[in-house]
Amino acid sequence: MVKRKVAALEKVEADLVSLQYKIRRDPRSYAQEFFDQWLAYDAQRQIFISSPATASSEDVKKFHDLVDLVAHVADLYPDLTAPFPDHLKELLNQHHATLDKELREKVVGSLVLLRRKDVIDSTSLLTTLFPILISTPSKTLRSLLYTKIISDLRESNSKATNHRLNRTIQTVLHNLVTSDRTSTKGMWATRITRELWRRQIWTDARPCDVMKEACLSDNEKVVVGGVRFFLGGDKEREELEDDSSGDEIDLKKVKHQGTINKKTKKRQKAYERALEKVKRQERKKSAPSPLNFSALHLIHDPQGFAEKLFQKHLQNAKNKFSLDNKLLILQLVTRLVGLHKLTIISLYSWFVRYLTPKQTNVTSFLASLAQATHNLVPPDVLEPLIVKIANEFVSEASASEVAAAGINAIREVALRQPLCVNETLLQDLVMYQKSKDKGVVMAAKGLQSLYREVYPELLQKKYRGKEATMGLRSGEVKQRKFGEEEEGGIEGIELLEKYKEEQKRQKQAEQAAANDGDVKDKDDEDEDGFNSSDWEVGSTESESSTGWIDVSSESESEDEPAKKRLRRDSSDVPDLVDTSKETDSSAAAAEATRISKLATTSILTPADLAKLAELRREAKIDKALGNQSKRKKELIQKHIDEGLTAEDIELPAQLGKKTTKEERIALAKEGKPGREEHKSTQAIRKAKKEAEGKSTTNREKARKKNFLMTVGKARAKHKRSLVETRKTLRAHIARSKSGGRRRNGL
Amino acid sequence: MGSSTKKKKEKKKDFQKPKLKVGKAKPKAANFTDTSFKSKSIVVNQQVLSADASDPTEQFKQNLSLAITAKSDNQRRDALAYVTNQLSATPPNNPVGTSGILTKLLPLISDGSASVRTQLLKLFRALPPLEVRPHTEKILMYVRGGMTHLSNDIRTDTLSILEWLLEVAGDETVSCPGGWLKTLNSFSSMLGWNPSVGSAITSKGWTSASKTTLGTKKGPEAQARQIQVLAKFLQTGFRPEAPAPYSPGAYWDNIYRLPGTPTPFAYLNLFGMPRDEDSEMYPDRISRQRAFDAKWRAAISAGMEEARKEGGMVGRAAATLDRALTAGLEREVSEQAA
């Protein structure tokens, strides 16, 4: 029905908006008027309820206005308006499909308003809105409800985490996903969870559980929503955090403007505000960042989850998901396998089918395979895959990109499990560094340098390189067996031990020199190894620095052998950390036993840890920085943090390729201002300034000034008498001394 | 200097011929109108193409819809007048039926224009009372909405509608669901005799808030009229029912015949929402008296006393109300005694 607009003359003398204003100013005096309108609302509601579908637009409009009024002042008359929230909920629940659009929006808005005024609580609001969000066919209503739900959850978690509400909603979402696994309704659960995760409102394991269930759903959309969350949710969260801290104020600029512009209270306030904001930002920066675990780490029972995911969506031949989505799922599964070192043996044999160059997105498969490898995967499971990759991808006949990708994929797998390549195959692959294509050469060299580090025996002698050969001879490079783990320990603990001993000895010597009588008591204290003042970091820092100097000076003067030992030790230490090189092994062994003692027999205080860090730093400075396995560690770290992508596999193939002209041009243009026509940089800058609404310089203005406006002055200047000229020159000098026309100096 | 050459060039520009080139599109003329736009709806400027539509039914319907949708007051009033004429002709010409007219025109009770409202009342008076009776509940909803409207004029005019309703369907008005207590609610809020709100305001101190500010602006005439209508309403509510004449077949009719009245089992409320005290129906006089006694008697008597003391028109109206009240309640007392 066409809506009739109310003309200005028709308006009644008192409208609802002004009444609302009056009521809010003085609720007690206008109680009668509000009661009238409450009755009117009631009557209008009855009219509306009697035929909601066929209500005339007039009635709808009236009802809309009355709902608006009542919602705005409901908190002032709690007794009278007690049934109001229920009315709205009922209306929305029963008639949301047929309600007029504006009225529907008003009802939703009013409910949120009541929530903000604390008339109803979050739980009741969300439990009203959520079922409608899922069931309504209207897109606009859905988006409205979605934003309202998110904002309400944010609001109620803004001051302190509202655990009860979060738990309720998470349970609702969990039930939504698990109750009907085939429906798309789970989409909303994934969307809401993801958004709240991104905003760091939900950071615990429960939302991860919801997403886990979503991943195991039958509906493709829901599954993809869940999988994408695990693959990208944490990155999104970090990005948002970076964005929020991005807008920074240039305090210098604000200050400068304060000196140029007229000094007003408003400007002063603006400056203060900016200062406050900058301070707040700095405080935020220095504050310890909240420790948020990534979603992948919070998953409960990753082995079971990965297995189920694999069996349900990948191994199942009946599954009809698209290839892209299957790849996403595969990425998640392999990511889990790599990260948690899970064992899914059937996963590797499943890969065989897909490892041919003709397979679409084969590089993604290769990356996933590498991702799924870790040092606990049996080499004989991986070997057929490696052989297959070598046969299918790496040959003289295949294209150079294909060969490069194949070799690189083998390298990535071998990086994680070096035992999976047999000797002949490796030697064969390494020979490809004689290829003509640069990409293949680089990939083969990468493989070679990897094996130089991890398993040089497999390489031919001439490819081993100097360091690996020497290492092999000295027995430093040792081949690790399957399942062998690197020994862990506290790096530099022996330094600390040595330092402590020195301290003790020095103190004893001091006491012996000073006073023989008191020795016993003090000794007791020292033997405990615990001094209450030593506990705090700050107190020892000062103490230790002086103590350190004392050690050296004293030992120089009186304790010759001790000094020698100290020196030798400090030179030996880095090697001990690395557990390498020619040092007498018996001494090292004895050292090692003592090390474990310190760590296991005493509790390391914060002061100890600070000292440890200091000692470690000093040792590092002495040491020639040649840690060979550093690169490998970095690579593995990267894998743990971000996972492997298809781009990583394709990378060496890019090396040999020549860029086209267009690409080079695009590369050159990147980060430069756009220019449609040929123009000078100066002109572009000027145009940009003008577009930003900034003014020109005085010089610019003078240059642009109309000639006729200046010609008179120029002529007059010529005709001036000497006296006049002098006068102006003097005035100029005086003016410049007193700070210009504005008298800035005064 | 510079400007003069510039001006010359500009002048020249006006008379330059555009150069046509091979292979290029012909330049558009200066007065070219782009007609390639698309619109999703068709806007009809003139609503009626022929002023005297031949079909009277169509004309009636058109006027009926015009009464709601027309923007100008006069047009709406005229359309209502046309419909009134058709209804009061002999024989009445009503192609859509009373219910159709009522559903369409009831929202006009709270129309902004006074002339439309008076015309609406005339139209209602032209409706056959028998056909109005089944719609009493619905009309009453709109009447209550009008009685609590912000505008004083609309309130006053709504009272006339209520008066008309009491004339044509008095019993239905007071006995339909919500018809008794809810209407009394509206009356009390109109007169400012509301005990619950009043106590909320005045309980705190020795000063008393002014009486309703929106309702009494028009002075004593409006209030007097309100009291009069209230008196009428109460009279109707307390009117003793005439005992049904004896008919020998009534018993069997009750059991085997279809009931002759619409919604005969409304009091059971089988299909509607559960009713609270206010929206309950009070079908007979005794239940009405009881409800009134419990809820409104004290408040209305207090208000009435106050109005009486004012004297003048208001006082006279209050006296009428007093008479109605005493008459209605006296009978109750006598009946209780009996």
Coordinates of N, CA and C in Angstrom, one line a residue, chain A residues 218-341:
Chain A
D218 N 28.7 -32.2 7.4 CA 28.5 -32.8 6.1 C 28.3 -31.8 5.0
N219 N 28.0 -30.6 5.5 CA 27.7 -29.5 4.5 C 29.0 -28.9 4.1
E220 N 29.2 -28.7 2.8 CA 30.5 -28.3 2.2 C 30.8 -26.9 2.7
K221 N 29.8 -26.0 2.7 CA 30.0 -24.6 3.1 C 30.5 -24.5 4.6
V222 N 29.8 -25.2 5.4 CA 30.2 -25.2 6.8 C 31.6 -25.7 7.0
V223 N 31.9 -26.8 6.3 CA 33.2 -27.4 6.5 C 34.3 -26.4 6.1
V224 N 34.0 -25.8 4.9 CA 35.1 -24.8 4.4 C 35.2 -23.7 5.4
G225 N 34.1 -23.2 5.9 CA 34.1 -22.1 6.9 C 35.0 -22.5 8.1
G226 N 34.8 -23.8 8.6 CA 35.6 -24.2 9.7 C 37.1 -24.4 9.4
V227 N 37.3 -25.0 8.2 CA 38.7 -25.2 7.8 C 39.5 -23.9 7.6
R228 N 38.8 -23.0 6.9 CA 39.4 -21.7 6.7 C 39.8 -21.0 8.0
F229 N 38.9 -21.2 9.0 CA 39.2 -20.6 10.3 C 40.5 -21.1 10.9
F230 N 40.7 -22.4 10.8 CA 41.9 -22.9 11.4 C 43.2 -22.5 10.6
L231 N 43.0 -22.4 9.3 CA 44.1 -22.1 8.4 C 44.5 -20.6 8.5
G232 N 43.4 -19.7 8.6 CA 43.7 -18.3 8.5 C 43.3 -17.4 9.7
G233 N 42.6 -18.1 10.7 CA 42.0 -17.3 11.7 C 43.0 -16.5 12.6
D234 N 44.1 -17.1 12.8 CA 45.1 -16.5 13.7 C 45.8 -15.3 13.0
K235 N 46.0 -15.6 11.7 CA 46.7 -14.5 10.9 C 45.7 -13.3 10.9
E236 N 44.5 -13.5 10.7 CA 43.5 -12.5 10.7 C 43.5 -11.7 12.0
R237 N 43.6 -12.4 13.0 CA 43.6 -11.8 14.4 C 44.8 -10.9 14.5
E238 N 45.9 -11.4 14.1 CA 47.1 -10.5 14.2 C 47.0 -9.3 13.3
E239 N 46.5 -9.5 12.1 CA 46.3 -8.3 11.2 C 45.5 -7.3 11.8
L240 N 44.4 -7.7 12.4 CA 43.5 -6.7 13.0 C 44.2 -6.0 14.1
E241 N 45.0 -6.7 14.9 CA 45.7 -6.0 16.0 C 46.7 -5.0 15.4
D242 N 47.3 -5.4 14.3 CA 48.3 -4.4 13.7 C 47.5 -3.2 13.2
D243 N 46.4 -3.4 12.6 CA 45.6 -2.3 12.0 C 45.2 -1.3 13.1
S244 N 44.8 -1.9 14.2 CA 44.2 -1.0 15.3 C 45.3 -0.1 15.9
S245 N 46.6 -0.6 15.9 CA 47.6 0.2 16.4 C 48.3 1.0 15.3
G246 N 47.7 0.9 14.1 CA 48.3 1.6 13.0 C 48.2 3.1 12.9
D247 N 47.0 3.6 13.3 CA 46.8 5.1 13.1 C 47.6 5.8 14.2
E248 N 48.7 6.4 13.8 CA 49.5 7.1 14.8 C 49.4 8.6 14.6
I249 N 49.6 9.3 15.7 CA 49.5 10.8 15.6 C 50.9 11.3 15.5
D250 N 51.1 12.2 14.6 CA 52.4 12.9 14.5 C 52.5 14.0 15.5
L251 N 53.0 13.7 16.7 CA 52.9 14.7 17.8 C 53.7 15.9 17.5
K252 N 54.8 15.7 16.8 CA 55.6 16.9 16.4 C 54.9 17.8 15.6
K253 N 54.1 17.3 14.6 CA 53.4 18.1 13.7 C 52.3 18.9 14.5
V254 N 51.6 18.2 15.4 CA 50.6 18.9 16.2 C 51.2 20.0 17.0
K255 N 52.3 19.8 17.5 CA 53.0 20.8 18.3 C 53.4 22.0 17.5
H256 N 53.9 21.7 16.3 CA 54.3 22.7 15.4 C 53.2 23.6 15.0
Q257 N 52.0 22.9 14.7 CA 50.9 23.7 14.3 C 50.4 24.6 15.4
G258 N 50.6 24.1 16.6 CA 50.2 24.9 17.8 C 51.0 26.2 17.9
T259 N 52.3 26.2 17.4 CA 53.1 27.4 17.4 C 52.7 28.3 16.3
I260 N 52.3 27.8 15.2 CA 52.0 28.6 14.0 C 50.6 29.3 14.2
N261 N 49.6 28.4 14.4 CA 48.3 28.9 14.4 C 47.9 29.8 15.6
K262 N 46.8 30.4 15.5 CA 46.3 31.2 16.6 C 46.1 30.3 17.8
K263 N 46.5 30.9 18.9 CA 46.4 30.0 20.1 C 45.0 30.1 20.7
T264 N 44.3 29.0 20.6 CA 42.9 29.0 21.2 C 42.8 27.9 22.2
K265 N 41.8 27.9 23.0 CA 41.6 26.8 24.0 C 41.3 25.5 23.2
K266 N 40.6 25.6 22.1 CA 40.3 24.4 21.4 C 41.5 23.7 20.9
R267 N 42.5 24.5 20.3 CA 43.7 23.9 19.8 C 44.5 23.3 21.0
Q268 N 44.5 24.0 22.1 CA 45.2 23.5 23.3 C 44.7 22.2 23.7
K269 N 43.4 22.1 23.7 CA 42.7 20.9 24.1 C 43.1 19.7 23.1
A270 N 43.0 20.1 21.8 CA 43.3 19.1 20.8 C 44.8 18.6 21.0
Y271 N 45.6 19.5 21.4 CA 47.0 19.0 21.6 C 47.1 18.1 22.8
E272 N 46.4 18.5 23.8 CA 46.4 17.6 25.0 C 45.9 16.3 24.8
R273 N 44.8 16.3 24.0 CA 44.2 15.0 23.6 C 45.2 14.1 22.9
A274 N 45.8 14.7 21.9 CA 46.8 14.0 21.1 C 47.9 13.4 22.0
L275 N 48.4 14.3 22.9 CA 49.4 13.8 23.8 C 49.0 12.6 24.6
E276 N 47.8 12.7 25.1 CA 47.2 11.7 25.9 C 47.1 10.4 25.1
K277 N 46.7 10.5 23.9 CA 46.5 9.3 23.0 C 47.9 8.7 22.7
V278 N 48.9 9.5 22.4 CA 50.2 9.0 22.2 C 50.7 8.2 23.4
K279 N 50.5 8.8 24.5 CA 51.0 8.2 25.8 C 50.3 6.9 26.0
R280 N 49.0 6.9 25.7 CA 48.2 5.6 25.9 C 48.8 4.6 25.0
Q281 N 49.0 5.0 23.7 CA 49.5 4.0 22.7 C 50.8 3.4 23.2
E282 N 51.7 4.3 23.7 CA 53.0 3.8 24.1 C 52.9 2.9 25.3
R283 N 52.0 3.2 26.2 CA 51.8 2.3 27.3 C 51.3 1.0 26.8
K284 N 50.4 1.0 25.8 CA 49.9 -0.2 25.3 C 51.0 -1.1 24.7
K285 N 51.9 -0.3 24.0 CA 53.0 -1.0 23.3 C 53.9 -1.7 24.3
S286 N 54.2 -1.0 25.4 CA 55.1 -1.6 26.3 C 54.5 -2.6 27.2
A287 N 53.2 -2.6 27.3 CA 52.5 -3.6 28.1 C 52.7 -5.0 27.5
P288 N 52.8 -6.0 28.4 CA 52.9 -7.3 27.8 C 51.7 -7.7 27.0
S289 N 52.0 -8.2 25.8 CA 50.8 -8.6 24.9 C 50.1 -9.8 25.5
P290 N 48.8 -9.8 25.4 CA 48.1 -11.0 26.0 C 48.5 -12.3 25.2
L291 N 48.7 -13.3 26.0 CA 49.2 -14.5 25.4 C 48.1 -15.3 24.8
N292 N 48.0 -15.2 23.5 CA 46.9 -15.9 22.8 C 47.5 -17.1 22.1
F293 N 46.9 -18.3 22.4 CA 47.3 -19.5 21.7 C 46.7 -19.5 20.3
S294 N 47.4 -20.1 19.4 CA 46.7 -20.2 18.1 C 45.7 -21.3 18.2
A295 N 44.7 -21.2 17.2 CA 43.6 -22.2 17.3 C 44.1 -23.6 17.1
L296 N 45.1 -23.8 16.3 CA 45.6 -25.1 16.0 C 46.2 -25.8 17.3
H297 N 46.7 -24.9 18.2 CA 47.2 -25.5 19.4 C 46.1 -25.8 20.4
L298 N 45.0 -25.2 20.3 CA 44.0 -25.3 21.3 C 43.0 -26.5 21.0
I299 N 43.3 -27.1 19.9 CA 42.4 -28.3 19.6 C 42.6 -29.4 20.5
H300 N 41.5 -29.9 21.0 CA 41.5 -31.1 21.9 C 41.5 -32.3 21.0
D301 N 42.4 -33.2 21.4 CA 42.6 -34.5 20.6 C 42.9 -34.3 19.1
P302 N 44.0 -33.7 18.8 CA 44.3 -33.5 17.4 C 44.4 -34.7 16.5
Q303 N 44.9 -35.8 17.1 CA 45.0 -37.0 16.4 C 43.7 -37.5 15.9
G304 N 42.7 -37.6 16.8 CA 41.4 -38.0 16.5 C 40.8 -37.1 15.4
F305 N 40.9 -35.8 15.7 CA 40.3 -34.9 14.7 C 40.9 -35.0 13.3
A306 N 42.2 -35.1 13.2 CA 42.9 -35.2 11.9 C 42.4 -36.5 11.2
E307 N 42.4 -37.5 12.0 CA 42.0 -38.8 11.4 C 40.6 -38.8 10.9
K308 N 39.7 -38.2 11.7 CA 38.3 -38.1 11.2 C 38.1 -37.3 10.0
L309 N 38.8 -36.1 10.0 CA 38.8 -35.2 8.9 C 39.2 -35.9 7.6
F310 N 40.3 -36.6 7.8 CA 40.9 -37.3 6.6 C 40.0 -38.4 6.1
Q311 N 39.4 -39.2 7.0 CA 38.6 -40.3 6.6 C 37.3 -39.8 6.0
K312 N 36.7 -38.7 6.6 CA 35.4 -38.3 6.2 C 35.4 -37.6 4.9
H313 N 36.4 -36.7 4.7 CA 36.3 -35.8 3.5 C 37.3 -36.1 2.4
L314 N 38.4 -36.8 2.8 CA 39.4 -37.1 1.7 C 39.4 -38.5 1.3
Q315 N 39.5 -39.4 2.3 CA 39.6 -40.8 1.9 C 38.3 -41.3 1.3
N316 N 37.2 -40.8 1.8 CA 35.9 -41.2 1.3 C 35.7 -41.0 -0.1
A317 N 35.5 -42.0 -0.9 CA 35.4 -41.8 -2.4 C 34.0 -41.2 -2.7
K318 N 33.1 -41.3 -1.9 CA 31.7 -40.8 -2.2 C 31.7 -39.3 -2.0
N319 N 32.7 -38.7 -1.4 CA 32.6 -37.3 -1.1 C 32.7 -36.5 -2.4
K320 N 31.8 -35.5 -2.5 CA 31.8 -34.8 -3.8 C 32.2 -33.3 -3.6
F321 N 33.0 -33.0 -2.7 CA 33.5 -31.6 -2.5 C 34.3 -31.2 -3.7
S322 N 34.4 -29.9 -4.0 CA 35.2 -29.5 -5.1 C 36.6 -29.6 -4.7
L323 N 37.5 -29.6 -5.8 CA 38.9 -29.8 -5.5 C 39.5 -28.8 -4.7
D324 N 39.1 -27.5 -4.9 CA 39.7 -26.4 -4.1 C 39.4 -26.7 -2.6
N325 N 38.2 -27.1 -2.3 CA 37.8 -27.3 -0.9 C 38.5 -28.5 -0.3
K326 N 38.7 -29.5 -1.2 CA 39.4 -30.7 -0.7 C 40.8 -30.3 -0.4
L327 N 41.4 -29.4 -1.2 CA 42.8 -29.0 -1.0 C 42.9 -28.3 0.4
L328 N 41.9 -27.4 0.6 CA 41.9 -26.7 1.9 C 41.9 -27.7 3.1
I329 N 41.0 -28.7 2.9 CA 40.9 -29.7 4.0 C 42.2 -30.4 4.2
L330 N 42.8 -30.8 3.0 CA 44.1 -31.5 3.0 C 45.1 -30.6 3.7
Q331 N 45.1 -29.3 3.4 CA 46.1 -28.4 4.1 C 45.9 -28.5 5.6
L332 N 44.7 -28.4 6.0 CA 44.5 -28.5 7.5 C 45.0 -29.8 8.1
V333 N 44.6 -30.9 7.4 CA 45.0 -32.2 7.9 C 46.5 -32.3 8.0
T334 N 47.2 -31.9 7.0 CA 48.7 -32.0 7.0 C 49.3 -31.0 7.9
R335 N 48.7 -29.9 8.1 CA 49.2 -28.9 9.0 C 49.1 -29.5 10.4
L336 N 48.0 -30.1 10.7 CA 47.9 -30.8 12.0 C 48.9 -31.8 12.2
V337 N 49.1 -32.7 11.2 CA 50.0 -33.8 11.3 C 51.4 -33.2 11.6
G338 N 51.8 -32.2 10.8 CA 53.1 -31.7 11.0 C 53.3 -31.0 12.3
L339 N 52.3 -30.3 12.7 CA 52.4 -29.5 13.9 C 52.5 -30.3 15.2
H340 N 51.6 -31.3 15.2 CA 51.5 -32.1 16.4 C 52.2 -33.4 16.3
K341 N 52.9 -33.6 15.2 CA 53.6 -34.9 14.9 C 52.7 -36.1 15.1

